[in-house]
Amino acid sequence: MSSPPASLLTDQQLVAQILGGNAAAFGQVVRRTEGLVTQMVFKMIRHPADRPDLAQEIYLKAYKNLAGFKFQAKLSTWVGQIAYNTCLHYLEKKQLVLLDPTEATADEDAPNYRAAPTHLASTDADPEAALFGRDLADILGAAIEQLPPLYRTLVSLYHQQELSYEEIAQITSLPDGTVKNYLFRARKQLKLHLLARYQRADL
Amino acid sequence: MTSSHLPEPALQAAAESLASLPSAQAAHLHACAQCQRQVALYRQLYVAAAQLPPPVFNFDLTAKVLAQLPRPPAKPAFTWALGLVAALVAGVVVVFTLVFGGALAQAMQGLFTVLGAGLGIGAAVLLAGQCLELVAQHRQRMRLLAFS
Ligand SMILES: [Zn+2]
């Protein structure tokens, strides 16, 4: 009886194959998680030249530590944890921050939030329809890039990778409440950015 | 109406799922066009974010990673080589025994004969020496008895 293709193996079966000496099966781990890892590396690391080496370092760490993976979480979550910690270590070495402390403690009623064009919301103008007519993807993509690296990462994990709050909390070792709070602030900043773009374009 | 517009967290939650709103907030949203626009904007933002093209590397990450994995120890090859050497040595011993076995046995047999003869002669010399010593001692005692 032939064994099932690697793409159909469960996490446990895949890990058993690799630990049994089938190093090529690790390719399946990369294929299953490279969307997540690439997303995290691109969002956490601003310097493009450093991203390829970091992505490879993440997987080499995962391979070397695979025997220590005890299936407390999904394999992808475990690889995500390694990706997050590896990028965090890189940022620390370069003395870069994932989130400026002033951003982390910013009150949502702070002046920069009040300065947002909230008047648009009370007019009859429909910002959604207005934005729809422009290249919303481009505007939003640029707005996400302007967020602090941690907010960028959380937005991409939740809205693009479609991870749950709990999975994001596991990957980042942040409390659930902190993940929700940061995502709330990030979305609000994105909304204000879109509204500001709408206002500028409307003048 | 404006005094009780939905707070931002409720607007964001409503954009994901209206079912998540408490009934009072749901009732307000149902009646308030301004909050509906805000929710619609967030919903649009979520949809657009989900549809953003994911970043990709311009190389095959899987192939690069696999090429860098540490090579497994060469245990099977080493075992095979060791087995081959052992088989060769055993083969040489068997062939040598088959070809030179008779001559070797004869050589060993001759060796045993010479050794046995040597040992026998040696033993006989020792025995004769002991006998002569005993005879000499007996004569000495006889002489001492005769003079006492
Ligand atoms: Zn309202």
Short mmCIF file of C-alpha atoms and ligand atoms in Angstrom, two decimals:
data_model
loop_
_atom_site.label_atom_id
_atom_site.label_comp_id
_atom_site.label_asym_id
_atom_site.label_seq_id
_atom_site.Cartn_x
_atom_site.Cartn_y
_atom_site.Cartn_z
CA MET A 1 0.00 0.00 0.00
CA SER A 2 1.45 3.38 -1.02
CA SER A 3 1.65 6.20 1.53
CA PRO A 4 -0.58 9.25 0.98
CA PRO A 5 0.92 12.31 -0.74
CA ALA A 6 2.67 14.73 1.61
CA SER A 7 0.01 17.39 0.99
CA LEU A 8 -2.60 15.13 2.62
CA LEU A 9 -0.60 14.24 5.71
CA THR A 10 -1.69 15.54 9.10
CA ASP A 11 0.72 17.67 11.11
CA GLN A 12 1.61 14.61 13.21
CA GLN A 13 2.26 12.38 10.20
CA LEU A 14 4.34 15.04 8.50
CA VAL A 15 6.48 15.68 11.58
CA ALA A 16 6.95 11.92 12.11
CA GLN A 17 8.19 11.54 8.52
CA ILE A 18 10.70 14.36 8.90
CA LEU A 19 11.97 13.14 12.27
CA GLY A 20 12.23 9.66 10.75
CA GLY A 21 14.88 10.97 8.34
CA ASN A 22 12.78 12.17 5.38
CA ALA A 23 14.16 15.70 5.23
CA ALA A 24 12.46 16.31 1.88
CA ALA A 25 9.09 16.14 3.66
CA PHE A 26 10.06 19.42 5.32
CA GLY A 27 9.35 21.03 1.95
CA GLN A 28 5.68 20.39 2.67
CA VAL A 29 5.98 22.32 5.94
CA VAL A 30 7.42 25.26 4.00
CA ARG A 31 4.69 25.09 1.36
CA ARG A 32 1.97 24.99 4.03
CA THR A 33 3.30 27.97 5.95
CA GLU A 34 5.18 30.17 3.51
CA GLY A 35 2.15 32.44 2.99
CA LEU A 36 2.04 33.16 6.71
CA VAL A 37 5.81 33.47 7.12
CA THR A 38 6.24 35.67 4.04
CA GLN A 39 3.42 37.91 5.17
CA MET A 40 4.99 38.29 8.63
CA VAL A 41 8.51 38.92 7.32
CA PHE A 42 7.27 41.54 4.83
CA LYS A 43 5.17 43.30 7.44
CA MET A 44 7.65 43.22 10.31
CA ILE A 45 10.85 43.93 8.36
CA ARG A 46 11.01 47.17 6.40
CA HIS A 47 14.40 46.53 4.78
CA PRO A 48 13.70 44.33 1.73
CA ALA A 49 17.29 43.03 1.44
CA ASP A 50 17.08 41.39 4.86
CA ARG A 51 13.84 39.50 4.24
CA PRO A 52 15.10 36.47 2.23
CA ASP A 53 17.77 35.54 4.78
CA LEU A 54 15.30 35.93 7.65
CA ALA A 55 12.71 33.74 5.96
CA GLN A 56 15.29 31.00 5.47
CA GLU A 57 16.58 31.39 9.02
CA ILE A 58 13.03 30.91 10.31
CA TYR A 59 12.68 27.58 8.54
CA LEU A 60 16.14 26.34 9.51
CA LYS A 61 15.24 27.06 13.15
CA ALA A 62 11.96 25.22 12.72
CA TYR A 63 13.76 22.22 11.21
CA LYS A 64 16.37 22.07 13.97
CA ASN A 65 13.77 22.40 16.72
CA LEU A 66 11.13 20.14 15.20
CA ALA A 67 11.73 17.38 17.74
CA GLY A 68 10.72 19.88 20.44
CA PHE A 69 7.32 20.57 18.82
CA LYS A 70 4.76 18.84 21.02
CA PHE A 71 1.57 19.67 19.07
CA GLN A 72 0.23 22.08 21.71
CA ALA A 73 -0.80 24.23 18.72
CA LYS A 74 -1.13 23.80 14.97
CA LEU A 75 2.19 23.35 13.18
CA SER A 76 1.54 26.59 11.28
CA THR A 77 1.03 28.47 14.56
CA TRP A 78 4.31 27.06 15.89
CA VAL A 79 6.15 28.13 12.73
CA GLY A 80 4.45 31.53 13.06
CA GLN A 81 5.81 31.84 16.61
CA ILE A 82 9.33 31.14 15.32
CA ALA A 83 8.83 33.71 12.55
CA TYR A 84 7.60 36.33 15.00
CA ASN A 85 10.43 35.76 17.47
CA THR A 86 13.09 35.66 14.75
CA CYS A 87 11.88 38.97 13.29
CA LEU A 88 11.63 40.45 16.80
CA HIS A 89 15.23 39.41 17.51
CA TYR A 90 16.34 40.99 14.23
CA LEU A 91 14.59 44.26 15.13
CA GLU A 92 16.20 44.27 18.58
CA LYS A 93 19.64 43.73 17.07
CA LYS A 94 19.05 46.65 14.71
CA GLN A 95 17.61 48.68 17.59
CA LEU A 96 14.30 49.03 15.76
CA VAL A 97 10.89 48.91 17.40
CA LEU A 98 7.86 46.93 16.43
CA LEU A 99 5.56 49.45 18.06
CA ASP A 100 6.48 52.86 19.39
CA PRO A 101 5.47 53.04 23.08
CA THR A 102 3.53 56.25 22.37
CA GLU A 103 1.48 54.38 19.79
CA ALA A 104 0.83 51.53 22.18
CA THR A 105 -0.51 53.85 24.87
CA ALA A 106 -2.26 56.34 22.59
CA ASP A 107 -5.73 57.17 23.81
CA GLU A 108 -8.37 56.84 21.19
CA ASP A 109 -9.65 60.28 22.19
CA ALA A 110 -6.23 61.82 21.64
CA PRO A 111 -6.12 64.97 19.44
CA ASN A 112 -4.77 63.14 16.37
CA TYR A 113 -7.90 61.06 16.33
CA ARG A 114 -10.21 64.05 16.84
CA ALA A 115 -8.50 65.84 13.96
CA ALA A 116 -9.81 63.20 11.62
CA PRO A 117 -12.45 64.33 9.15
CA THR A 118 -15.35 63.00 11.16
CA HIS A 119 -17.60 65.63 9.58
CA LEU A 120 -17.66 63.45 6.51
CA ALA A 121 -19.59 60.89 8.43
CA SER A 122 -22.40 63.32 9.13
CA THR A 123 -22.81 64.59 5.58
CA ASP A 124 -24.90 62.92 2.99
CA ALA A 125 -21.77 62.06 1.02
CA ASP A 126 -21.17 58.34 0.86
CA PRO A 127 -17.43 57.77 1.48
CA GLU A 128 -17.77 54.11 0.63
CA ALA A 129 -19.14 54.86 -2.82
CA ALA A 130 -16.56 57.57 -3.35
CA LEU A 131 -13.67 55.30 -2.44
CA PHE A 132 -15.12 52.49 -4.43
CA GLY A 133 -14.66 54.59 -7.53
CA ARG A 134 -10.93 54.92 -6.91
CA ASP A 135 -8.38 52.25 -6.51
CA LEU A 136 -9.24 51.30 -2.97
CA ALA A 137 -6.73 48.45 -2.92
CA ASP A 138 -3.85 50.78 -3.73
CA ILE A 139 -4.94 53.35 -1.16
CA LEU A 140 -5.45 50.73 1.52
CA GLY A 141 -2.19 48.97 0.71
CA ALA A 142 -0.31 52.25 1.10
CA ALA A 143 -2.22 53.02 4.33
CA ILE A 144 -1.29 49.63 5.82
CA GLU A 145 2.37 50.28 4.96
CA GLN A 146 2.22 53.49 6.99
CA LEU A 147 1.07 51.68 10.13
CA PRO A 148 3.63 50.72 12.79
CA PRO A 149 5.12 47.29 12.00
CA LEU A 150 3.17 45.52 14.75
CA TYR A 151 -0.17 46.95 13.59
CA ARG A 152 0.69 46.06 9.98
CA THR A 153 1.47 42.53 11.05
CA LEU A 154 -1.72 42.11 13.07
CA VAL A 155 -3.88 43.49 10.26
CA SER A 156 -2.33 41.10 7.75
CA LEU A 157 -2.64 38.10 10.08
CA TYR A 158 -6.30 38.80 10.85
CA HIS A 159 -7.64 40.18 7.58
CA GLN A 160 -5.40 38.49 5.02
CA GLN A 161 -4.29 35.24 6.66
CA GLU A 162 -7.70 35.01 8.38
CA LEU A 163 -6.25 33.88 11.71
CA SER A 164 -8.37 34.13 14.84
CA TYR A 165 -7.55 36.49 17.71
CA GLU A 166 -6.48 33.43 19.72
CA GLU A 167 -4.08 32.20 17.03
CA ILE A 168 -2.56 35.68 16.69
CA ALA A 169 -2.17 35.85 20.47
CA GLN A 170 -0.38 32.47 20.41
CA ILE A 171 1.97 33.57 17.63
CA THR A 172 2.84 36.93 19.18
CA SER A 173 2.61 35.89 22.87
CA LEU A 174 0.45 38.97 23.38
CA PRO A 175 -2.68 38.73 25.56
CA ASP A 176 -5.93 38.31 23.60
CA GLY A 177 -7.15 41.68 24.83
CA THR A 178 -4.00 43.43 23.63
CA VAL A 179 -4.32 41.85 20.18
CA LYS A 180 -7.94 43.05 19.95
CA ASN A 181 -7.03 46.51 21.20
CA TYR A 182 -4.14 46.93 18.75
CA LEU A 183 -6.28 45.67 15.87
CA PHE A 184 -9.03 48.09 16.84
CA ARG A 185 -6.57 51.00 16.75
CA ALA A 186 -5.03 49.84 13.49
CA ARG A 187 -8.42 49.58 11.76
CA LYS A 188 -9.41 52.98 13.06
CA GLN A 189 -6.20 54.51 11.72
CA LEU A 190 -6.87 52.86 8.36
CA LYS A 191 -10.41 54.20 8.27
CA LEU A 192 -9.23 57.71 9.10
CA HIS A 193 -6.55 57.44 6.43
CA LEU A 194 -9.14 56.45 3.84
CA LEU A 195 -11.44 59.27 4.88
CA ALA A 196 -8.57 61.76 4.75
CA ARG A 197 -7.70 60.58 1.26
CA TYR A 198 -11.32 61.00 0.29
CA GLN A 199 -11.37 64.51 1.70
CA ARG A 200 -8.18 65.53 -0.13
CA ALA A 201 -9.40 64.09 -3.39
CA ASP A 202 -12.73 65.85 -2.95
CA LEU A 203 -11.23 69.35 -2.55
CA MET B 1 -29.74 60.51 17.67
CA THR B 2 -26.16 61.83 17.42
CA SER B 3 -25.60 61.57 21.19
CA SER B 4 -25.84 57.81 21.06
CA HIS B 5 -23.99 56.93 17.87
CA LEU B 6 -22.24 53.60 18.06
CA PRO B 7 -18.73 53.75 19.52
CA GLU B 8 -15.85 52.70 17.26
CA PRO B 9 -15.49 49.17 18.67
CA ALA B 10 -19.18 48.55 18.00
CA LEU B 11 -18.87 49.91 14.45
CA GLN B 12 -15.93 47.60 13.77
CA ALA B 13 -17.70 44.63 15.32
CA ALA B 14 -20.90 45.33 13.35
CA ALA B 15 -18.87 45.38 10.13
CA GLU B 16 -17.75 41.82 10.89
CA SER B 17 -21.03 40.51 12.21
CA LEU B 18 -24.25 42.28 13.02
CA ALA B 19 -25.10 39.43 15.38
CA SER B 20 -22.34 40.60 17.71
CA LEU B 21 -24.19 43.84 18.58
CA PRO B 22 -26.31 44.17 21.73
CA SER B 23 -29.97 44.75 20.83
CA ALA B 24 -29.95 48.46 21.78
CA GLN B 25 -26.98 49.15 19.50
CA ALA B 26 -28.49 47.03 16.75
CA ALA B 27 -31.71 49.06 16.99
CA HIS B 28 -29.76 52.31 16.78
CA LEU B 29 -27.80 51.11 13.77
CA HIS B 30 -31.02 50.08 12.06
CA ALA B 31 -32.32 53.63 12.37
CA CYS B 32 -29.13 55.71 11.92
CA ALA B 33 -27.82 56.35 8.42
CA GLN B 34 -24.61 57.88 9.74
CA CYS B 35 -23.66 54.78 11.71
CA GLN B 36 -24.70 52.62 8.76
CA ARG B 37 -22.21 54.53 6.55
CA GLN B 38 -19.45 54.03 9.09
CA VAL B 39 -20.18 50.33 9.29
CA ALA B 40 -20.30 50.11 5.50
CA LEU B 41 -16.92 51.85 5.31
CA TYR B 42 -15.36 49.38 7.73
CA ARG B 43 -16.93 46.51 5.82
CA GLN B 44 -15.45 47.84 2.61
CA LEU B 45 -12.09 48.17 4.34
CA TYR B 46 -12.19 44.54 5.52
CA VAL B 47 -13.10 43.23 2.09
CA ALA B 48 -10.38 45.26 0.40
CA ALA B 49 -7.80 44.15 2.99
CA ALA B 50 -8.68 40.49 2.44
CA GLN B 51 -8.26 40.93 -1.30
CA LEU B 52 -4.86 42.61 -1.19
CA PRO B 53 -2.31 40.52 -3.11
CA PRO B 54 -0.11 38.64 -0.64
CA PRO B 55 3.61 39.45 -0.71
CA VAL B 56 5.83 36.86 -2.40
CA PHE B 57 9.55 36.31 -2.65
CA ASN B 58 11.06 36.38 -6.12
CA PHE B 59 12.69 32.99 -5.55
CA ASP B 60 11.54 29.49 -4.63
CA LEU B 61 11.61 29.58 -0.82
CA THR B 62 10.94 25.84 -0.49
CA ALA B 63 13.86 24.90 -2.75
CA LYS B 64 16.21 27.33 -0.98
CA VAL B 65 15.28 25.98 2.44
CA LEU B 66 15.60 22.33 1.39
CA ALA B 67 19.04 23.02 -0.12
CA GLN B 68 20.22 24.42 3.21
CA LEU B 69 18.93 21.70 5.51
CA PRO B 70 21.75 19.97 7.39
CA ARG B 71 22.54 16.66 5.69
CA PRO B 72 21.48 13.57 7.67
CA PRO B 73 24.42 11.58 9.12
CA ALA B 74 25.90 9.10 6.57
CA LYS B 75 25.09 6.13 8.80
CA PRO B 76 23.63 3.79 6.14
CA ALA B 77 26.62 4.29 3.80
CA PHE B 78 29.08 3.70 6.65
CA THR B 79 27.33 0.49 7.74
CA TRP B 80 27.33 -0.77 4.16
CA ALA B 81 31.06 -0.06 3.74
CA LEU B 82 31.89 -1.72 7.04
CA GLY B 83 29.89 -4.80 6.04
CA LEU B 84 31.71 -4.96 2.70
CA VAL B 85 35.13 -4.82 4.38
CA ALA B 86 34.11 -7.54 6.86
CA ALA B 87 32.87 -9.77 4.00
CA LEU B 88 36.11 -9.26 2.06
CA VAL B 89 38.25 -10.19 5.09
CA ALA B 90 36.11 -13.28 5.75
CA GLY B 91 36.40 -14.27 2.08
CA VAL B 92 40.19 -13.93 2.11
CA VAL B 93 40.43 -16.07 5.26
CA VAL B 94 38.21 -18.80 3.74
CA VAL B 95 40.17 -18.87 0.45
CA PHE B 96 43.50 -18.91 2.29
CA THR B 97 42.31 -21.78 4.47
CA LEU B 98 41.05 -23.77 1.46
CA VAL B 99 44.24 -23.27 -0.55
CA PHE B 100 46.88 -23.52 2.15
CA GLY B 101 44.91 -25.48 4.78
CA GLY B 102 46.72 -28.84 4.19
CA ALA B 103 50.24 -27.40 4.21
CA LEU B 104 49.38 -25.36 7.24
CA ALA B 105 48.07 -28.42 9.10
CA GLN B 106 51.23 -30.38 8.20
CA ALA B 107 53.45 -27.56 9.28
CA MET B 108 51.60 -27.37 12.54
CA GLN B 109 51.78 -31.15 12.94
CA GLY B 110 55.64 -31.16 12.46
CA LEU B 111 55.87 -28.34 14.88
CA PHE B 112 53.94 -30.33 17.49
CA THR B 113 56.28 -33.39 17.01
CA VAL B 114 59.45 -31.37 17.53
CA LEU B 115 57.95 -29.68 20.54
CA GLY B 116 56.82 -33.01 22.05
CA ALA B 117 60.26 -34.61 21.56
CA GLY B 118 61.97 -31.63 23.09
CA LEU B 119 59.65 -31.72 26.07
CA GLY B 120 60.18 -35.53 26.48
CA ILE B 121 63.97 -35.24 26.34
CA GLY B 122 63.91 -32.37 28.74
CA ALA B 123 61.74 -34.33 31.17
CA ALA B 124 64.01 -37.41 30.90
CA VAL B 125 67.15 -35.31 31.55
CA LEU B 126 65.50 -33.74 34.60
CA LEU B 127 64.44 -37.21 35.90
CA ALA B 128 67.92 -38.68 35.37
CA GLY B 129 69.49 -35.72 37.13
CA GLN B 130 67.15 -36.14 40.09
CA CYS B 131 67.99 -39.91 40.30
CA LEU B 132 71.74 -39.27 40.22
CA GLU B 133 71.32 -36.60 42.91
CA LEU B 134 69.37 -39.06 45.12
CA VAL B 135 72.04 -41.80 44.65
CA ALA B 136 74.81 -39.31 45.52
CA GLN B 137 72.95 -38.18 48.65
CA HIS B 138 72.42 -41.85 49.74
CA ARG B 139 76.15 -42.62 49.37
CA GLN B 140 77.09 -39.55 51.38
CA ARG B 141 74.83 -40.64 54.27
CA MET B 142 76.28 -44.21 54.20
CA ARG B 143 79.82 -42.82 54.51
CA LEU B 144 78.80 -40.63 57.44
CA LEU B 145 77.23 -43.69 59.19
CA ALA B 146 80.40 -45.75 58.66
CA PHE B 147 82.68 -43.17 60.33
CA SER B 148 80.35 -42.41 63.29
ZN ZN C 1 -25.68 56.64 14.81
#
